[in-house]
Coordinates of C-alpha atoms and ligand atoms in Angstrom, one line a residue:
M39 CA -0.2 0.0 0.0
S40 CA 1.3 3.1 -1.4
R41 CA 2.2 5.7 1.9
K42 CA -0.6 8.3 0.0
I43 CA -2.8 6.1 0.4
K44 CA -2.0 5.3 3.6
A45 CA -2.1 8.7 4.2
L46 CA -5.1 9.1 2.8
I47 CA -7.5 5.7 4.1
A48 CA -5.5 8.1 7.8
K49 CA -8.3 11.1 6.8
L50 CA -11.3 9.1 5.8
A51 CA -10.3 8.0 9.8
A52 CA -10.4 11.2 11.0
G53 CA -13.5 11.4 9.5
D54 CA -12.0 14.8 7.2
G55 CA -13.7 15.0 3.6
P56 CA -11.6 14.4 1.0
S57 CA -11.8 15.9 -2.3
C58 CA -13.3 14.5 -5.7
E59 CA -9.5 14.3 -7.3
E60 CA -8.5 11.6 -3.4
L61 CA -11.9 9.8 -3.5
T62 CA -11.3 9.0 -7.1
L63 CA -8.3 7.8 -6.3
L64 CA -9.1 6.0 -3.8
I65 CA -12.0 4.2 -5.4
S66 CA -9.4 3.2 -8.6
Q67 CA -7.5 1.2 -6.0
T68 CA -7.0 -2.7 -7.3
D69 CA -5.8 -4.1 -4.3
S70 CA -7.4 -5.8 -2.6
Q71 CA -5.5 -5.6 1.2
I72 CA -6.7 -1.1 0.9
W73 CA -10.0 -2.8 0.8
Q74 CA -10.3 -4.8 3.7
E75 CA -9.2 -1.4 5.7
I76 CA -11.7 0.0 4.6
R77 CA -14.0 -2.0 5.0
L78 CA -13.0 -3.0 8.7
L79 CA -12.7 1.1 9.2
A80 CA -16.5 0.9 9.0
D81 CA -17.6 -1.2 10.5
S82 CA -16.1 0.8 13.1
V83 CA -17.6 3.7 12.5
R84 CA -20.7 1.9 12.2
A85 CA -20.6 0.6 15.6
K86 CA -19.6 3.4 17.7
H87 CA -21.9 5.8 16.0
V88 CA -25.2 4.3 15.2
G89 CA -24.6 1.3 17.0
S90 CA -25.5 -3.0 16.7
D91 CA -29.1 -2.4 15.8
V92 CA -30.0 -3.7 12.5
H93 CA -33.4 -1.8 11.6
L94 CA -36.3 -3.2 9.4
R95 CA -38.3 -1.5 6.8
G96 CA -41.3 -3.9 6.0
L97 CA -41.6 -3.0 2.6
I98 CA -44.7 -3.3 0.1
E99 CA -43.8 -3.4 -3.7
F100 CA -47.8 -1.8 -3.9
S101 CA -47.7 -1.1 -8.0
N102 CA -44.8 -2.5 -10.5
H103 CA -46.6 0.5 -12.7
C104 CA -44.3 3.2 -14.8
R105 CA -44.6 6.1 -16.2
A106 CA -40.9 6.5 -16.6
N107 CA -38.6 4.9 -19.2
C108 CA -35.7 4.5 -17.4
L109 CA -33.2 2.4 -19.4
Y110 CA -32.0 -0.2 -16.8
C111 CA -35.5 -1.0 -15.2
G112 CA -37.6 -3.6 -16.0
L113 CA -40.3 -1.8 -14.7
R114 CA -40.1 0.5 -17.7
R115 CA -43.0 1.9 -20.2
E116 CA -41.4 0.0 -22.5
N117 CA -41.7 -3.0 -21.2
R118 CA -43.9 -4.6 -22.3
A119 CA -43.0 -8.4 -21.6
L120 CA -44.2 -7.3 -18.5
V121 CA -47.7 -8.3 -16.5
R122 CA -48.6 -5.5 -14.5
Y123 CA -50.3 -5.0 -11.6
R124 CA -52.1 -2.7 -8.2
L125 CA -53.3 -3.6 -4.7
E126 CA -56.5 -2.3 -4.0
P127 CA -56.2 0.6 -1.4
Q128 CA -57.5 -1.9 1.2
E129 CA -54.6 -4.1 1.1
I130 CA -51.8 -1.9 1.1
V131 CA -53.8 -1.3 4.6
E132 CA -53.1 -4.2 5.5
T133 CA -50.2 -5.4 4.5
A134 CA -48.5 -2.2 6.2
L135 CA -50.8 -3.9 9.4
L136 CA -49.5 -7.4 9.0
A137 CA -46.0 -5.2 8.4
D138 CA -46.6 -3.3 12.0
Q139 CA -47.7 -6.9 13.2
L140 CA -44.8 -8.7 12.2
G141 CA -42.4 -6.4 14.1
Y142 CA -41.5 -3.7 11.8
G143 CA -41.6 -0.3 13.0
T144 CA -41.2 1.9 9.3
V145 CA -43.2 0.6 6.1
V146 CA -41.9 1.0 2.9
L147 CA -45.3 1.5 0.5
Q148 CA -42.5 1.8 -2.7
S149 CA -43.3 1.5 -6.6
G150 CA -43.3 2.9 -9.8
E151 CA -44.2 6.0 -10.8
D152 CA -48.2 5.0 -11.1
P153 CA -50.3 8.3 -11.8
F154 CA -53.5 6.1 -10.6
Y155 CA -52.4 6.7 -7.0
T156 CA -53.4 10.6 -6.9
K157 CA -52.1 13.2 -4.3
E158 CA -55.3 12.2 -2.7
L159 CA -55.6 8.9 -2.3
L160 CA -52.0 7.7 -1.4
A161 CA -52.4 10.8 1.3
E162 CA -55.4 8.7 1.6
I163 CA -53.3 5.3 1.8
I164 CA -50.3 7.2 4.5
A165 CA -53.5 8.8 7.3
E166 CA -55.6 5.4 7.5
I167 CA -52.7 3.7 8.4
K168 CA -50.7 6.4 10.8
G169 CA -54.4 6.1 12.3
R170 CA -54.5 2.6 13.2
T171 CA -50.2 2.2 13.9
E172 CA -47.2 3.3 15.2
L173 CA -45.5 2.6 11.9
A174 CA -43.5 5.1 10.4
I175 CA -44.0 5.8 6.8
T176 CA -41.6 5.7 4.3
L177 CA -43.5 6.5 0.4
S178 CA -40.2 5.0 -2.5
V179 CA -42.5 6.4 -6.0
G180 CA -40.6 8.7 -7.6
E181 CA -40.9 12.1 -9.3
R182 CA -44.1 13.9 -7.9
T183 CA -44.7 17.5 -7.7
F184 CA -44.1 20.4 -4.6
D185 CA -47.9 20.2 -3.7
E186 CA -47.9 16.5 -3.3
Y187 CA -45.5 15.7 -1.7
A188 CA -46.0 18.5 0.5
L189 CA -49.7 17.1 1.7
W190 CA -48.2 14.0 1.7
R191 CA -45.9 15.0 4.9
E192 CA -48.6 16.5 6.2
K193 CA -50.9 13.3 6.8
G194 CA -47.6 11.6 8.4
A195 CA -45.8 10.4 6.0
D196 CA -41.7 10.8 7.5
R197 CA -39.9 9.6 5.3
Y198 CA -38.5 9.5 1.2
L199 CA -36.3 7.6 -0.6
L200 CA -35.6 8.7 -3.8
R201 CA -32.0 7.8 -5.0
H202 CA -30.4 9.6 -7.2
E203 CA -28.6 7.2 -9.7
T204 CA -26.4 8.5 -11.0
A205 CA -24.9 11.8 -10.0
D206 CA -22.4 12.6 -13.3
P207 CA -25.6 15.1 -15.2
A208 CA -25.2 13.3 -19.0
L209 CA -25.0 9.9 -17.9
Y210 CA -28.0 10.4 -15.8
A211 CA -29.5 11.9 -19.6
S212 CA -29.0 8.8 -21.3
L213 CA -30.0 6.2 -18.5
H214 CA -33.2 8.5 -18.3
P215 CA -35.4 9.5 -21.2
K216 CA -36.2 13.3 -20.5
R217 CA -35.0 14.0 -17.4
T218 CA -32.7 15.9 -15.7
L219 CA -30.7 15.5 -12.9
E220 CA -31.2 18.9 -12.2
E221 CA -34.6 17.9 -11.1
R222 CA -34.0 14.6 -9.4
V223 CA -31.3 17.2 -6.4
K224 CA -34.2 19.1 -7.0
C225 CA -36.6 16.8 -6.2
L226 CA -35.0 15.8 -2.7
K227 CA -34.9 19.6 -2.1
A228 CA -38.1 20.2 -1.8
L229 CA -38.4 17.1 0.5
R230 CA -36.0 18.2 2.6
S231 CA -37.2 21.4 3.0
L232 CA -40.4 19.5 4.3
G233 CA -38.8 17.9 6.4
Y234 CA -38.7 15.1 5.3
E235 CA -36.4 11.9 6.9
V236 CA -34.7 11.8 2.7
G237 CA -33.1 9.0 1.3
A238 CA -30.9 9.1 -1.9
G239 CA -28.2 6.8 -3.5
F240 CA -27.2 4.9 -6.3
M241 CA -26.1 2.4 -8.7
V242 CA -22.7 1.0 -9.2
G243 CA -21.9 -0.6 -12.0
L244 CA -23.8 1.3 -15.0
P245 CA -22.7 1.2 -18.1
G246 CA -20.9 4.4 -19.4
Q247 CA -20.0 4.6 -15.2
T248 CA -15.7 5.2 -13.8
P249 CA -14.1 5.9 -11.1
E250 CA -14.8 9.6 -10.8
T251 CA -18.5 9.1 -10.9
L252 CA -18.6 7.2 -7.8
A253 CA -16.6 9.5 -6.1
R254 CA -19.1 12.5 -8.3
D255 CA -21.8 9.8 -6.8
L256 CA -20.6 10.1 -3.0
L257 CA -20.0 13.4 -3.0
L258 CA -23.0 14.7 -4.0
L259 CA -24.1 12.3 -1.2
V260 CA -22.7 14.7 1.5
E261 CA -23.7 18.4 0.2
L262 CA -27.7 17.1 0.1
D263 CA -26.6 16.0 3.2
V264 CA -29.3 13.0 3.1
D265 CA -30.0 10.5 6.0
M266 CA -30.7 7.1 4.2
I267 CA -28.7 5.6 1.5
G268 CA -29.9 2.7 -0.8
I269 CA -26.8 1.8 -3.3
G270 CA -27.0 -1.4 -4.6
P271 CA -25.0 -3.4 -8.3
F272 CA -26.9 -3.0 -11.6
V273 CA -27.4 -6.1 -13.2
P274 CA -28.5 -5.2 -16.4
N275 CA -32.1 -6.7 -17.4
P276 CA -32.7 -9.0 -20.7
H277 CA -36.3 -6.9 -21.7
T278 CA -34.8 -3.6 -21.4
P279 CA -31.7 -1.0 -23.5
L280 CA -29.3 -2.3 -21.3
A281 CA -29.6 -6.2 -21.4
R282 CA -26.6 -7.2 -22.6
E283 CA -24.3 -5.1 -20.6
E284 CA -22.1 -5.9 -17.7
G285 CA -23.8 -6.0 -14.0
G286 CA -21.6 -4.0 -11.6
S287 CA -19.3 -5.6 -9.5
F288 CA -21.0 -7.4 -6.0
E289 CA -16.7 -6.5 -4.8
Q290 CA -17.2 -3.0 -5.8
T291 CA -20.5 -2.4 -4.4
V292 CA -19.5 -2.9 -1.5
N293 CA -16.3 -1.1 -0.2
M294 CA -18.5 1.8 -1.7
V295 CA -21.3 1.5 1.0
A296 CA -18.0 1.5 3.3
L297 CA -16.8 4.9 2.1
T298 CA -20.7 6.0 2.5
R299 CA -20.2 4.4 6.2
L300 CA -17.4 7.2 6.7
L301 CA -18.3 10.0 5.3
M302 CA -22.0 9.6 6.8
P303 CA -21.0 8.6 10.5
T304 CA -24.2 9.2 11.5
A305 CA -26.8 7.5 8.6
N306 CA -29.1 5.3 8.1
I307 CA -27.4 3.2 5.1
P308 CA -29.9 0.1 4.1
A309 CA -27.6 -3.8 3.2
T310 CA -30.3 -3.4 -0.3
T311 CA -32.0 -6.6 -1.9
A312 CA -29.6 -6.4 -4.6
M313 CA -27.2 -6.9 -2.4
G314 CA -29.5 -10.8 -0.7
S315 CA -29.6 -11.3 -4.5
L316 CA -25.9 -11.0 -6.0
R317 CA -24.4 -12.9 -3.1
P318 CA -27.0 -15.7 -0.8
D319 CA -24.9 -14.4 2.2
G320 CA -24.7 -10.5 0.3
R321 CA -26.2 -9.2 2.8
E322 CA -24.4 -10.0 5.8
I323 CA -21.3 -9.2 4.1
T324 CA -22.5 -6.0 4.1
L325 CA -23.1 -4.9 7.4
K326 CA -20.3 -5.8 8.2
A327 CA -18.6 -2.7 5.6
G328 CA -21.1 0.3 7.3
A329 CA -24.8 -1.7 6.4
N330 CA -27.2 -0.8 9.5
V331 CA -30.4 -0.9 7.9
L332 CA -31.9 -4.8 6.5
M333 CA -35.7 -4.1 4.5
P334 CA -37.4 -7.7 4.1
N335 CA -40.6 -7.6 1.9
V336 CA -43.8 -8.7 2.9
T337 CA -45.9 -7.7 -0.7
P338 CA -48.6 -10.4 -0.7
K339 CA -46.3 -12.8 -2.7
R340 CA -48.4 -13.6 -5.4
F341 CA -47.5 -10.1 -7.1
R342 CA -44.2 -10.7 -5.8
P343 CA -42.5 -12.2 -9.3
L344 CA -44.4 -9.3 -11.4
Y345 CA -41.8 -6.7 -9.4
E346 CA -39.0 -8.0 -11.6
I347 CA -37.0 -4.9 -11.6
Y348 CA -34.1 -6.8 -12.8
P349 CA -33.3 -10.8 -12.8
G350 CA -32.9 -13.0 -10.1
K351 CA -34.3 -11.2 -7.2
I352 CA -34.7 -12.7 -3.7
C353 CA -37.8 -13.4 -1.9
T354 CA -40.2 -13.7 -4.4
D355 CA -40.8 -17.1 -4.0
E356 CA -41.6 -16.9 0.3
E357 CA -44.2 -15.4 2.5
A358 CA -44.4 -12.4 4.8
G359 CA -43.9 -14.4 7.6
Q360 CA -41.1 -16.6 5.8
C361 CA -38.8 -13.6 5.2
R362 CA -39.3 -11.7 9.1
L363 CA -37.3 -14.8 10.3
C364 CA -35.5 -15.4 7.9
I365 CA -33.7 -11.8 8.5
E366 CA -33.8 -11.6 12.0
G367 CA -31.7 -15.1 11.3
R368 CA -29.1 -13.5 9.6
I369 CA -29.1 -10.4 11.6
K370 CA -27.8 -13.0 15.0
S371 CA -25.5 -14.3 12.7
C372 CA -23.6 -11.5 12.2
G373 CA -23.2 -11.0 15.8
R374 CA -25.6 -8.2 15.7
T375 CA -29.7 -6.6 17.9
V376 CA -32.9 -6.4 15.7
G377 CA -33.5 -2.9 15.7
T378 CA -36.8 -2.3 17.5
G379 CA -39.1 1.1 17.3
Q380 CA -39.3 3.6 14.0
G381 CA -35.4 3.5 13.9
A382 CA -34.6 7.0 12.1
S383 CA -31.3 7.6 11.8
L384 CA -28.7 9.3 14.2
K385 CA -28.5 12.1 12.1
Y386 CA -32.1 13.0 11.1
Q387 CA -32.6 12.7 14.5
Q388 CA -30.4 15.4 15.2
R389 CA -31.4 17.8 12.2
S390 CA -34.6 17.4 14.5
A391 CA -33.9 18.5 18.2
L392 CA -31.8 21.3 16.9
H393 CA -34.5 23.1 14.4
G394 CA -37.8 20.9 16.8
N395 CA -39.7 18.2 16.0
H396 CA -40.9 19.7 12.5
A397 CA -38.9 21.9 10.9
A398 CA -36.2 19.1 9.9
G399 CA -35.4 20.6 6.8
Q400 CA -33.0 23.6 7.5
Ligands
5AD14 N1 -30.7 -3.5 -11.1 C1 -30.2 -2.9 -9.9 N2 -31.0 -2.1 -9.1 C2 -32.2 -1.2 -10.8 N3 -32.3 -0.9 -9.9 C3 -34.0 -0.3 -11.5 N4 -33.4 -1.6 -12.1 C4 -32.4 -2.1 -11.4 C5 -31.0 -3.4 -12.1 N5 -31.4 -3.5 -13.7 C6 -32.8 0.2 -8.7 C7 -33.2 2.0 -9.3 C8 -33.8 2.1 -8.3 C9 -34.4 0.9 -7.2 C10 -35.7 0.8 -7.6 O1 -33.5 -0.1 -8.3 O2 -31.5 1.9 -8.2 O3 -33.7 3.3 -8.1
SF4_15 FE1 -39.9 3.4 -13.5 FE2 -38.2 3.4 -11.2 FE3 -37.7 1.5 -13.0 FE4 -37.2 3.6 -13.1 S1 -36.4 2.9 -11.8 S2 -38.8 2.5 -15.0 S3 -38.9 5.6 -12.0 S4 -39.4 1.7 -11.9
FES16 FE1 -36.2 -13.2 2.0 FE2 -34.5 -14.6 3.6 S1 -35.0 -12.3 3.3 S2 -36.3 -15.6 2.1

């Protein structure tokens, strides 16, 4: 390991923000010893700042209709090979009640960008879940208007996930027809101003991505000061224009999670489903490299195979109760504990304490 790299790792360990050039240089390294050291460091930073708890989020994939056309995604509008489904509002609420009974403190309501669920309809669903449970509600329904975000927040939505996908504006434009990174960032800022706990994130191994792109991805997370960060490998989907591209590397994705933890010690970082889909022990490896959240699926079994963002997705043949047991075993096998309560990020809790409960947007 060169002196320069050693000094860089020491800088990260000390919590000093690296420059884009420094991060790019680090990400370009292929010596596995370097990454072993960074992963161990990330694990200890995770333990020191957010402890041994792994927070659980019950994931409800309530619609696979999507008006967007992202080149990488199986739910894209132009994929005619996919059978589309929508859960009835009542079934969404019932699934949330099941997540509550299973002991998850949070439900994630996730879908493609589906205008069928209007501002008012989603607001009713949120209000009913909040009225009947103590669950935190995380929305993950894509780019919508400020007014929609505002009403949902008013009705009780707590968090919002909107990955930035890639921080390179040209790559972003080429992967997202008729959309811009600028608009994406605008949405993330709007969500934050409304007091949501906000999540962004990106894919590793997108065609055309370079070490510098990844450095910019990490620095954008720091700049936006997001509370939650979802990172996963790009997995080519045969029913998309990127079918023949190479997929992202598992190892490099774990390395990006580790760097993220070093840059953002108090954020919530999931070991994503895509990590578990590439390797049977992929989520455990990620939990040991800085992650502290898991998102077990609670979607009714009959719909699961249809939420096919990428091929080989895990848990499509299981029921919610099976995932509940499976996930607890995995957490314990890592020597970790199951989080209780809503499990907001320490980052958001500190921000709310500073600015008052509803003014976390400052
Ligand atoms: N491989 C991996 N992740 C993907 N996503 C979409 N398509 C793919 C793919 N082919 C991710 C995006 C999106 C999230 C819901 O899934 O990052 O934000
Ligand atoms: Fe739709 Fe999201 Fe897939 Fe893009 S990534 S096509 S917005 S579901
Ligand atoms: Fe679903 Fe393991 S988490 S089967």
